[in-house]
Every structure is written in structure tokens, then in C-alpha cells.
Amino acid sequence: MKTDFCKPSRRSPRDRIVEAARDLFRRRGIRGTGVDAIADAADSNKMTLYRHFSSKDDLIVECLRQAGMEMDGFWRELEDTYPGDGLGQLRAWIRRIAEHLDGDTCQCEMMSAAAQLTDEEHPGREVIRLFKDAQRDRVVELCRRAGIADAELLADTLLLLIEGARAAQQSSGAEGPSARFAEIADAAILSFAGSGTASR
Amino acid sequence: MKTDFCKPSRRSPRDRIVEAARDLFRRRGIRGTGVDAIADAADSNKMTLYRHFSSKDDLIVECLRQAGMEMDGFWRELEDTYPGDGLGQLRAWIRRIAEHLDGDTCQCEMMSAAAQLTDEEHPGREVIRLFKDAQRDRVVELCRRAGIADAELLADTLLLLIEGARAAQQSSGAEGPSARFAEIADAAILSFAGSGTASR
DNA sequence: CGAAAATGTTACTGGTCGGTAACACCGTCG
DNA sequence: CGACGGTGTTACCGACCAGTAACATTTTCG
């Protein structure tokens, strides 16, 4: 039995390290974050870190994997909330992103990581690629279920708008073009939904 | 009189340093590029670099400034080619960006720099902010001249699509959503142009 | 309890990086 | 010529950083 009644927030060192790493990577960047700082922020130490991860790159990959799994969880959550309702899920997705834009932390580590892992051979890039591909497939499927005629085109449009909103947030700040992201994305959906709805 | 007939490509060390820095920053990232590598690539040396720039950050700022000036030149070029034709300039702008997407180098250093300069106090962030604001104003003006009713909304839409295309290029590769950027952007312009044209 | 596994602590290595000092070189111009 | 400004070369400093070794401590569990 775990005696976690007095330290309920205390998870395993490994989990704390990954959590701390993700936080620091978001705030200070991947290259700008040293392993000592990660271990320190995780209230652990460098040795324990290197017992769980063979290298910093290994830790980076794990962080990206966890970020991807969290997104998967969100997708499932959406499916549960709007079962079979592609349009509802699309809209909820957009709403969620718009909310998270205002937050200080750019929720999607994938994009900023892609900008920082300049080495094309970095193992993390494969994780990013797989995630993006899966995300695109999912969005295309949602568009299709929403009865959009050219589902791929709307999906790509929305994906571009989303990545753009995140990027604009970083370069132009919250008052820049990203401020009207939700409005713009909804308009895109509307214009596609109006032009053609499939059979069922 | 300068005897530059035998070395016409040899510009001043300062120019070569900035050029080399911009190239390396694009390819290996800002944090991933050391000053030694820059001086070396510029066929110069670290001392000369530090005689022209007080620090690496100073050099970064100069690189961003030059990138901004090049874009200004492109805007003027557009105005000369399509004088007074907002729609033509918008379309040419999109075409140009789409072409540059395929290239190996992400032409706009501003965005990737924004992702890498995690320090909010970095002097380069001010340059980026100013550039983005000016760019937005310019695009809004073009939309207005194109007779778009809600010029700001189309401008923000296009800006999001463009930033998104660049970001998607980095994370998903050239075959991702960015492949259809031009198509999507043109469709956005069309949908706005159809819904309302101003007086003159 | 007692052994084993996991975790923590300290100190270290080898390398990189931003930045500087001292000095030598080389063209220009008076 | 000679002074001088811009440039190149070498060596160095201090800070940081990824990763490791050796040892002490705590936790887990039979």
C-alpha cells in the first residue's frame, strides 16, 4: 500500500522529471534548458534523470510522446462529448485551441519543438511527424463526418489556421492576428459547409 | 576608387558576417549556431565580428533588421509591379510565399526567431514585433485597396494562413497542409471579395 | 527485520560557447 | 616614408552543459 496520504501530489521521480522538462521546454526552449535545471525543477537530481533516460534527447522524445498522448486523450474526450457529430467536435476543438491561445503556455509543444530541433536527424522529429500526420487524418475524418464535400481541403485550411494562430501568438503577441482565430476558423467551416454537404 | 574588379563578390567583412549569420541561423537555429561558426562561414574571424557587433545578440538584431528591410523592398517591388492594384499585390504576395515554401530555407527568419528567442526581454523581440505590426498594417491596406469590406478580417486570415504554412512546413514537411497553401489563401480572398466590394 | 532496488549527493570530465587580450598584418592616405 | 584604421591570428578566460563515477541514503517488499 502506498502511503501517499501526506504527499498526494508526489508522483514518481520519472513523472516529475518529464513534467518539469515539458514545463521548462515550453518556457525557456529546449536548447535553453539544461538537464541540471530540469532535475532541479523536478525536485530530483541529474543522476536519477539519467537512470530513466539515456540522454537529454531521449527525454525530449518522451516529452513529445506524452504531449501526443495527451492530445489523443483530448480527441477521445471530444468523441465522447459529441459522439458521431463531426461538426460539433470540430467546433469544440477550435474553441479549445482559442482558449489555450490566451494562456501563457503554448499548449502544443510539437510546433515549437519542430522549430528548435533544427537537426533533421533528431529522433524527436519522427515523433512530431507521426503526430502531425495522425492529427491531420483525424481532422479530415471529422470534416468528412461533418458532411463536408472537400474534407481534405477544409482540414488543411483549419490546420494552417491553427498552426498560424500559435505562431502569430509567439511573434505578434496575443493582440495580433491570433486574436480573431476562432472567428476566422468558424467562418472557414461555414463557407465549406454551405458549399456542399454529402449524402448522409 | 575601390579596386573591386577582381573580387566583385567580396563585400565588406561586416556584410559577409551578417549574411553568414542569417544563413546559419536559418539552417541550424540561433542557439545552435556559435559565433566561431559564423565568423568561419563568413571567411572572417571572431575578433572582426566583435569589432562590428558588441555581442551575439547585437548581431541577431542586425540580422532581423536586414530581413525586415528585404521584406520592405519586396513590398515596394510589389507596388511598382501592380501599382494601386491591391488584389494583384495580395495575389503576387501569396504566390511568392508559396514558391518560397518549397525552398529549403524558410524565408522569413522572423517567425523561427520568435520561437527561438524564448527570453521575452531579448532585444530582437522588439524588432520582430515592429515588423509584424508593419506587415499587418500593409496587408490591411492592400485588402482595403482591393475593395474588401472587412479588410482587417481578411488580412488576419491571410496572415494566419501564412504563418501556419511556414509552421506546418517545419513540423509536417512539404507534403503536409502547407502544400495547398496557395489554393487555400486564394479561396479565402475570393470568399471575401464576393461578399462585399467597397465604393470605388 | 533485512536485502535489494531506487533515489539522492558530491564531485568530476571533456567539450562548447560567448567574449577578450595581445600582437601581427596590410592597405590607404598624408 | 610613416601613421593609422581595419583586419587576421592565437591564445586564453569563465561560464555552462551533457554525461559519469563513487558513495550515501531512503524506499520497497519478501
PDB file of C-alpha atoms in Angstrom, chain A:
ATOM      1  CA  MET A   1       0.000   0.000   0.000  1.00  0.00           C
ATOM      2  CA  LYS A   2       1.330   3.376  -0.860  1.00  0.00           C
ATOM      3  CA  THR A   3       1.370   5.858   1.965  1.00  0.00           C
ATOM      4  CA  ASP A   4       0.520   8.756  -0.286  1.00  0.00           C
ATOM      5  CA  PHE A   5      -1.962  10.399   2.084  1.00  0.00           C
ATOM      6  CA  CYS A   6       0.530  13.007   3.233  1.00  0.00           C
ATOM      7  CA  LYS A   7       2.138  13.582  -0.168  1.00  0.00           C
ATOM      8  CA  PRO A   8      -0.666  13.059  -2.656  1.00  0.00           C
ATOM      9  CA  SER A   9       0.985  15.293  -5.256  1.00  0.00           C
ATOM     10  CA  ARG A  10       4.234  13.346  -5.092  1.00  0.00           C
ATOM     11  CA  ARG A  11       4.390  11.092  -8.101  1.00  0.00           C
ATOM     12  CA  SER A  12       7.352   9.064  -9.215  1.00  0.00           C
ATOM     13  CA  PRO A  13      10.583  10.932  -9.913  1.00  0.00           C
ATOM     14  CA  ARG A  14      10.323   9.923 -13.528  1.00  0.00           C
ATOM     15  CA  ASP A  15       6.936  11.568 -13.932  1.00  0.00           C
ATOM     16  CA  ARG A  16       8.079  14.685 -12.137  1.00  0.00           C
ATOM     17  CA  ILE A  17      11.117  14.909 -14.374  1.00  0.00           C
ATOM     18  CA  VAL A  18       9.070  14.654 -17.545  1.00  0.00           C
ATOM     19  CA  GLU A  19       6.593  17.186 -16.219  1.00  0.00           C
ATOM     20  CA  ALA A  20       9.335  19.609 -15.235  1.00  0.00           C
ATOM     21  CA  ALA A  21      11.088  19.131 -18.559  1.00  0.00           C
ATOM     22  CA  ARG A  22       7.936  19.863 -20.532  1.00  0.00           C
ATOM     23  CA  ASP A  23       7.312  22.966 -18.492  1.00  0.00           C
ATOM     24  CA  LEU A  24      10.839  24.281 -18.894  1.00  0.00           C
ATOM     25  CA  PHE A  25      10.982  23.361 -22.576  1.00  0.00           C
ATOM     26  CA  ARG A  26       7.838  25.402 -23.139  1.00  0.00           C
ATOM     27  CA  ARG A  27       9.049  28.385 -21.163  1.00  0.00           C
ATOM     28  CA  ARG A  28      12.745  28.529 -21.911  1.00  0.00           C
ATOM     29  CA  GLY A  29      13.022  26.420 -25.020  1.00  0.00           C
ATOM     30  CA  ILE A  30      14.629  23.047 -25.475  1.00  0.00           C
ATOM     31  CA  ARG A  31      18.141  24.242 -26.127  1.00  0.00           C
ATOM     32  CA  GLY A  32      17.797  26.839 -23.425  1.00  0.00           C
ATOM     33  CA  THR A  33      17.051  24.283 -20.750  1.00  0.00           C
ATOM     34  CA  GLY A  34      19.857  22.326 -19.123  1.00  0.00           C
ATOM     35  CA  VAL A  35      19.442  18.910 -17.568  1.00  0.00           C
ATOM     36  CA  ASP A  36      20.505  20.291 -14.191  1.00  0.00           C
ATOM     37  CA  ALA A  37      17.667  22.796 -14.311  1.00  0.00           C
ATOM     38  CA  ILE A  38      15.214  20.033 -15.197  1.00  0.00           C
ATOM     39  CA  ALA A  39      16.345  17.783 -12.378  1.00  0.00           C
ATOM     40  CA  ASP A  40      16.236  20.714 -10.000  1.00  0.00           C
ATOM     41  CA  ALA A  41      12.746  21.791 -11.040  1.00  0.00           C
ATOM     42  CA  ALA A  42      11.568  18.199 -10.685  1.00  0.00           C
ATOM     43  CA  ASP A  43      12.877  18.245  -7.131  1.00  0.00           C
ATOM     44  CA  SER A  44      15.146  15.412  -8.125  1.00  0.00           C
ATOM     45  CA  ASN A  45      18.704  15.178  -9.369  1.00  0.00           C
ATOM     46  CA  LYS A  46      20.648  14.607 -12.519  1.00  0.00           C
ATOM     47  CA  MET A  47      21.621  11.021 -11.721  1.00  0.00           C
ATOM     48  CA  THR A  48      18.031   9.863 -11.341  1.00  0.00           C
ATOM     49  CA  LEU A  49      17.260  11.607 -14.595  1.00  0.00           C
ATOM     50  CA  TYR A  50      19.978   9.699 -16.383  1.00  0.00           C
ATOM     51  CA  ARG A  51      18.829   6.429 -14.829  1.00  0.00           C
ATOM     52  CA  HIS A  52      15.468   6.862 -16.531  1.00  0.00           C
ATOM     53  CA  PHE A  53      16.595   8.492 -19.759  1.00  0.00           C
ATOM     54  CA  SER A  54      19.719   7.592 -21.607  1.00  0.00           C
ATOM     55  CA  SER A  55      20.237  11.150 -22.790  1.00  0.00           C
ATOM     56  CA  LYS A  56      18.631  14.547 -22.966  1.00  0.00           C
ATOM     57  CA  ASP A  57      17.421  13.711 -26.454  1.00  0.00           C
ATOM     58  CA  ASP A  58      15.764  10.611 -25.034  1.00  0.00           C
ATOM     59  CA  LEU A  59      13.949  12.790 -22.517  1.00  0.00           C
ATOM     60  CA  ILE A  60      12.882  15.173 -25.269  1.00  0.00           C
ATOM     61  CA  VAL A  61      11.361  12.283 -27.192  1.00  0.00           C
ATOM     62  CA  GLU A  62       9.466  11.127 -24.125  1.00  0.00           C
ATOM     63  CA  CYS A  63       8.124  14.651 -23.575  1.00  0.00           C
ATOM     64  CA  LEU A  64       6.875  14.799 -27.129  1.00  0.00           C
ATOM     65  CA  ARG A  65       5.317  11.369 -26.802  1.00  0.00           C
ATOM     66  CA  GLN A  66       3.454  12.401 -23.674  1.00  0.00           C
ATOM     67  CA  ALA A  67       2.254  15.582 -25.339  1.00  0.00           C
ATOM     68  CA  GLY A  68       0.955  13.469 -28.190  1.00  0.00           C
ATOM     69  CA  MET A  69      -0.792  11.080 -25.825  1.00  0.00           C
ATOM     70  CA  GLU A  70      -2.494  13.960 -24.059  1.00  0.00           C
ATOM     71  CA  MET A  71      -3.829  15.160 -27.380  1.00  0.00           C
ATOM     72  CA  ASP A  72      -5.064  11.653 -28.138  1.00  0.00           C
ATOM     73  CA  GLY A  73      -6.906  11.733 -24.855  1.00  0.00           C
ATOM     74  CA  PHE A  74      -8.482  15.012 -25.818  1.00  0.00           C
ATOM     75  CA  TRP A  75      -9.629  13.582 -29.139  1.00  0.00           C
ATOM     76  CA  ARG A  76     -11.302  10.667 -27.375  1.00  0.00           C
ATOM     77  CA  GLU A  77     -12.884  13.085 -24.936  1.00  0.00           C
ATOM     78  CA  LEU A  78     -14.302  15.028 -27.856  1.00  0.00           C
ATOM     79  CA  GLU A  79     -15.718  11.886 -29.403  1.00  0.00           C
ATOM     80  CA  ASP A  80     -17.404  11.050 -26.111  1.00  0.00           C
ATOM     81  CA  THR A  81     -18.894  14.515 -25.730  1.00  0.00           C
ATOM     82  CA  TYR A  82     -20.121  14.845 -29.323  1.00  0.00           C
ATOM     83  CA  PRO A  83     -20.500  11.228 -30.423  1.00  0.00           C
ATOM     84  CA  GLY A  84     -20.587  10.997 -34.187  1.00  0.00           C
ATOM     85  CA  ASP A  85     -21.001  14.769 -34.500  1.00  0.00           C
ATOM     86  CA  GLY A  86     -18.061  15.792 -36.675  1.00  0.00           C
ATOM     87  CA  LEU A  87     -19.099  19.413 -36.822  1.00  0.00           C
ATOM     88  CA  GLY A  88     -19.570  19.653 -33.082  1.00  0.00           C
ATOM     89  CA  GLN A  89     -16.171  18.117 -32.480  1.00  0.00           C
ATOM     90  CA  LEU A  90     -14.524  20.453 -34.964  1.00  0.00           C
ATOM     91  CA  ARG A  91     -16.069  23.449 -33.300  1.00  0.00           C
ATOM     92  CA  ALA A  92     -15.201  22.279 -29.804  1.00  0.00           C
ATOM     93  CA  TRP A  93     -11.656  21.666 -30.945  1.00  0.00           C
ATOM     94  CA  ILE A  94     -11.373  25.200 -32.295  1.00  0.00           C
ATOM     95  CA  ARG A  95     -12.893  26.632 -29.139  1.00  0.00           C
ATOM     96  CA  ARG A  96     -10.424  24.743 -27.026  1.00  0.00           C
ATOM     97  CA  ILE A  97      -7.466  25.951 -29.053  1.00  0.00           C
ATOM     98  CA  ALA A  98      -8.675  29.531 -28.935  1.00  0.00           C
ATOM     99  CA  GLU A  99      -8.933  29.325 -25.173  1.00  0.00           C
ATOM    100  CA  HIS A 100      -5.483  27.862 -24.832  1.00  0.00           C
ATOM    101  CA  LEU A 101      -4.030  30.581 -27.044  1.00  0.00           C
ATOM    102  CA  ASP A 102      -4.658  33.186 -24.387  1.00  0.00           C
ATOM    103  CA  GLY A 103      -2.847  31.086 -21.834  1.00  0.00           C
ATOM    104  CA  ASP A 104       0.778  31.873 -21.275  1.00  0.00           C
ATOM    105  CA  THR A 105       1.926  28.472 -22.387  1.00  0.00           C
ATOM    106  CA  CYS A 106       1.660  27.429 -25.981  1.00  0.00           C
ATOM    107  CA  GLN A 107      -0.090  24.149 -25.330  1.00  0.00           C
ATOM    108  CA  CYS A 108       1.245  22.328 -28.331  1.00  0.00           C
ATOM    109  CA  GLU A 109       4.877  21.539 -27.723  1.00  0.00           C
ATOM    110  CA  MET A 110       5.119  19.913 -31.113  1.00  0.00           C
ATOM    111  CA  MET A 111       5.286  23.072 -33.139  1.00  0.00           C
ATOM    112  CA  SER A 112       7.819  24.974 -31.116  1.00  0.00           C
ATOM    113  CA  ALA A 113       9.850  21.808 -30.806  1.00  0.00           C
ATOM    114  CA  ALA A 114       9.907  21.480 -34.558  1.00  0.00           C
ATOM    115  CA  ALA A 115      11.346  24.959 -34.778  1.00  0.00           C
ATOM    116  CA  GLN A 116      14.006  24.196 -32.216  1.00  0.00           C
ATOM    117  CA  LEU A 117      15.113  20.734 -33.297  1.00  0.00           C
ATOM    118  CA  THR A 118      16.973  22.018 -36.300  1.00  0.00           C
ATOM    119  CA  ASP A 119      18.765  18.738 -36.761  1.00  0.00           C
ATOM    120  CA  GLU A 120      16.711  16.781 -39.264  1.00  0.00           C
ATOM    121  CA  GLU A 121      18.062  13.552 -37.790  1.00  0.00           C
ATOM    122  CA  HIS A 122      16.874  14.244 -34.280  1.00  0.00           C
ATOM    123  CA  PRO A 123      14.729  11.321 -33.079  1.00  0.00           C
ATOM    124  CA  GLY A 124      12.106  13.782 -31.860  1.00  0.00           C
ATOM    125  CA  ARG A 125      11.318  14.864 -35.387  1.00  0.00           C
ATOM    126  CA  GLU A 126       9.908  11.446 -36.159  1.00  0.00           C
ATOM    127  CA  VAL A 127       7.526  11.751 -33.218  1.00  0.00           C
ATOM    128  CA  ILE A 128       6.423  15.151 -34.415  1.00  0.00           C
ATOM    129  CA  ARG A 129       5.881  13.908 -37.942  1.00  0.00           C
ATOM    130  CA  LEU A 130       3.812  10.944 -36.808  1.00  0.00           C
ATOM    131  CA  PHE A 131       1.727  13.146 -34.539  1.00  0.00           C
ATOM    132  CA  LYS A 132       1.031  15.683 -37.246  1.00  0.00           C
ATOM    133  CA  ASP A 133       0.057  13.002 -39.713  1.00  0.00           C
ATOM    134  CA  ALA A 134      -2.319  11.397 -37.228  1.00  0.00           C
ATOM    135  CA  GLN A 135      -3.799  14.782 -36.372  1.00  0.00           C
ATOM    136  CA  ARG A 136      -4.409  15.530 -39.995  1.00  0.00           C
ATOM    137  CA  ASP A 137      -6.083  12.173 -40.568  1.00  0.00           C
ATOM    138  CA  ARG A 138      -8.290  12.776 -37.558  1.00  0.00           C
ATOM    139  CA  VAL A 139      -9.341  16.236 -38.709  1.00  0.00           C
ATOM    140  CA  VAL A 140     -10.028  15.007 -42.217  1.00  0.00           C
ATOM    141  CA  GLU A 141     -12.210  12.277 -40.754  1.00  0.00           C
ATOM    142  CA  LEU A 142     -14.097  14.820 -38.653  1.00  0.00           C
ATOM    143  CA  CYS A 143     -14.684  17.017 -41.690  1.00  0.00           C
ATOM    144  CA  ARG A 144     -15.894  14.016 -43.624  1.00  0.00           C
ATOM    145  CA  ARG A 145     -18.294  13.068 -40.848  1.00  0.00           C
ATOM    146  CA  ALA A 146     -19.462  16.671 -40.765  1.00  0.00           C
ATOM    147  CA  GLY A 147     -20.624  16.190 -44.319  1.00  0.00           C
ATOM    148  CA  ILE A 148     -18.043  18.482 -45.882  1.00  0.00           C
ATOM    149  CA  ALA A 149     -17.573  17.794 -49.571  1.00  0.00           C
ATOM    150  CA  ASP A 150     -13.857  18.540 -49.850  1.00  0.00           C
ATOM    151  CA  ALA A 151     -12.906  17.310 -46.408  1.00  0.00           C
ATOM    152  CA  GLU A 152      -9.177  17.365 -47.088  1.00  0.00           C
ATOM    153  CA  LEU A 153      -9.235  20.992 -48.129  1.00  0.00           C
ATOM    154  CA  LEU A 154     -11.143  22.179 -45.090  1.00  0.00           C
ATOM    155  CA  ALA A 155      -8.900  20.082 -42.865  1.00  0.00           C
ATOM    156  CA  ASP A 156      -5.769  21.632 -44.322  1.00  0.00           C
ATOM    157  CA  THR A 157      -7.315  25.070 -44.023  1.00  0.00           C
ATOM    158  CA  LEU A 158      -8.079  24.565 -40.365  1.00  0.00           C
ATOM    159  CA  LEU A 159      -4.676  23.070 -39.679  1.00  0.00           C
ATOM    160  CA  LEU A 160      -2.955  26.013 -41.322  1.00  0.00           C
ATOM    161  CA  LEU A 161      -5.090  28.443 -39.330  1.00  0.00           C
ATOM    162  CA  ILE A 162      -4.285  26.658 -36.094  1.00  0.00           C
ATOM    163  CA  GLU A 163      -0.556  26.489 -36.647  1.00  0.00           C
ATOM    164  CA  GLY A 164      -0.703  30.081 -37.786  1.00  0.00           C
ATOM    165  CA  ALA A 165      -2.540  31.157 -34.669  1.00  0.00           C
ATOM    166  CA  ARG A 166       0.089  29.579 -32.489  1.00  0.00           C
ATOM    167  CA  ALA A 167       2.938  31.073 -34.475  1.00  0.00           C
ATOM    168  CA  ALA A 168       1.344  34.516 -34.585  1.00  0.00           C
ATOM    169  CA  GLN A 169       0.826  34.317 -30.866  1.00  0.00           C
ATOM    170  CA  GLN A 170       4.554  33.923 -30.410  1.00  0.00           C
ATOM    171  CA  SER A 171       5.686  36.564 -32.852  1.00  0.00           C
ATOM    172  CA  SER A 172       2.956  39.182 -32.680  1.00  0.00           C
ATOM    173  CA  GLY A 173       1.586  38.591 -29.224  1.00  0.00           C
ATOM    174  CA  ALA A 174      -1.976  37.925 -28.147  1.00  0.00           C
ATOM    175  CA  GLU A 175      -3.333  41.121 -29.738  1.00  0.00           C
ATOM    176  CA  GLY A 176      -2.093  40.148 -33.180  1.00  0.00           C
ATOM    177  CA  PRO A 177      -3.892  38.170 -35.856  1.00  0.00           C
ATOM    178  CA  SER A 178      -4.350  35.240 -33.487  1.00  0.00           C
ATOM    179  CA  ALA A 179      -6.929  37.233 -31.529  1.00  0.00           C
ATOM    180  CA  ARG A 180      -9.576  36.528 -34.142  1.00  0.00           C
ATOM    181  CA  PHE A 181      -8.602  32.911 -34.722  1.00  0.00           C
ATOM    182  CA  ALA A 182     -11.868  31.370 -33.525  1.00  0.00           C
ATOM    183  CA  GLU A 183     -13.914  33.765 -35.626  1.00  0.00           C
ATOM    184  CA  ILE A 184     -11.845  33.048 -38.713  1.00  0.00           C
ATOM    185  CA  ALA A 185     -11.845  29.273 -38.239  1.00  0.00           C
ATOM    186  CA  ASP A 186     -15.608  29.193 -37.721  1.00  0.00           C
ATOM    187  CA  ALA A 187     -16.066  31.247 -40.864  1.00  0.00           C
ATOM    188  CA  ALA A 188     -13.943  28.763 -42.788  1.00  0.00           C
ATOM    189  CA  ILE A 189     -16.098  25.874 -41.607  1.00  0.00           C
ATOM    190  CA  LEU A 190     -19.252  27.760 -42.505  1.00  0.00           C
ATOM    191  CA  SER A 191     -18.093  28.580 -46.008  1.00  0.00           C
ATOM    192  CA  PHE A 192     -17.273  24.929 -46.613  1.00  0.00           C
ATOM    193  CA  ALA A 193     -20.451  23.608 -45.048  1.00  0.00           C
ATOM    194  CA  GLY A 194     -22.518  25.906 -47.217  1.00  0.00           C
ATOM    195  CA  SER A 195     -20.934  24.898 -50.499  1.00  0.00           C
ATOM    196  CA  GLY A 196     -21.727  21.205 -50.282  1.00  0.00           C
ATOM    197  CA  THR A 197     -22.951  18.593 -47.811  1.00  0.00           C
ATOM    198  CA  ALA A 198     -22.571  14.928 -48.555  1.00  0.00           C
ATOM    199  CA  SER A 199     -25.315  12.322 -48.611  1.00  0.00           C
ATOM    200  CA  ARG A 200     -25.828  11.064 -45.089  1.00  0.00           C
TER     201      ARG A 200
END
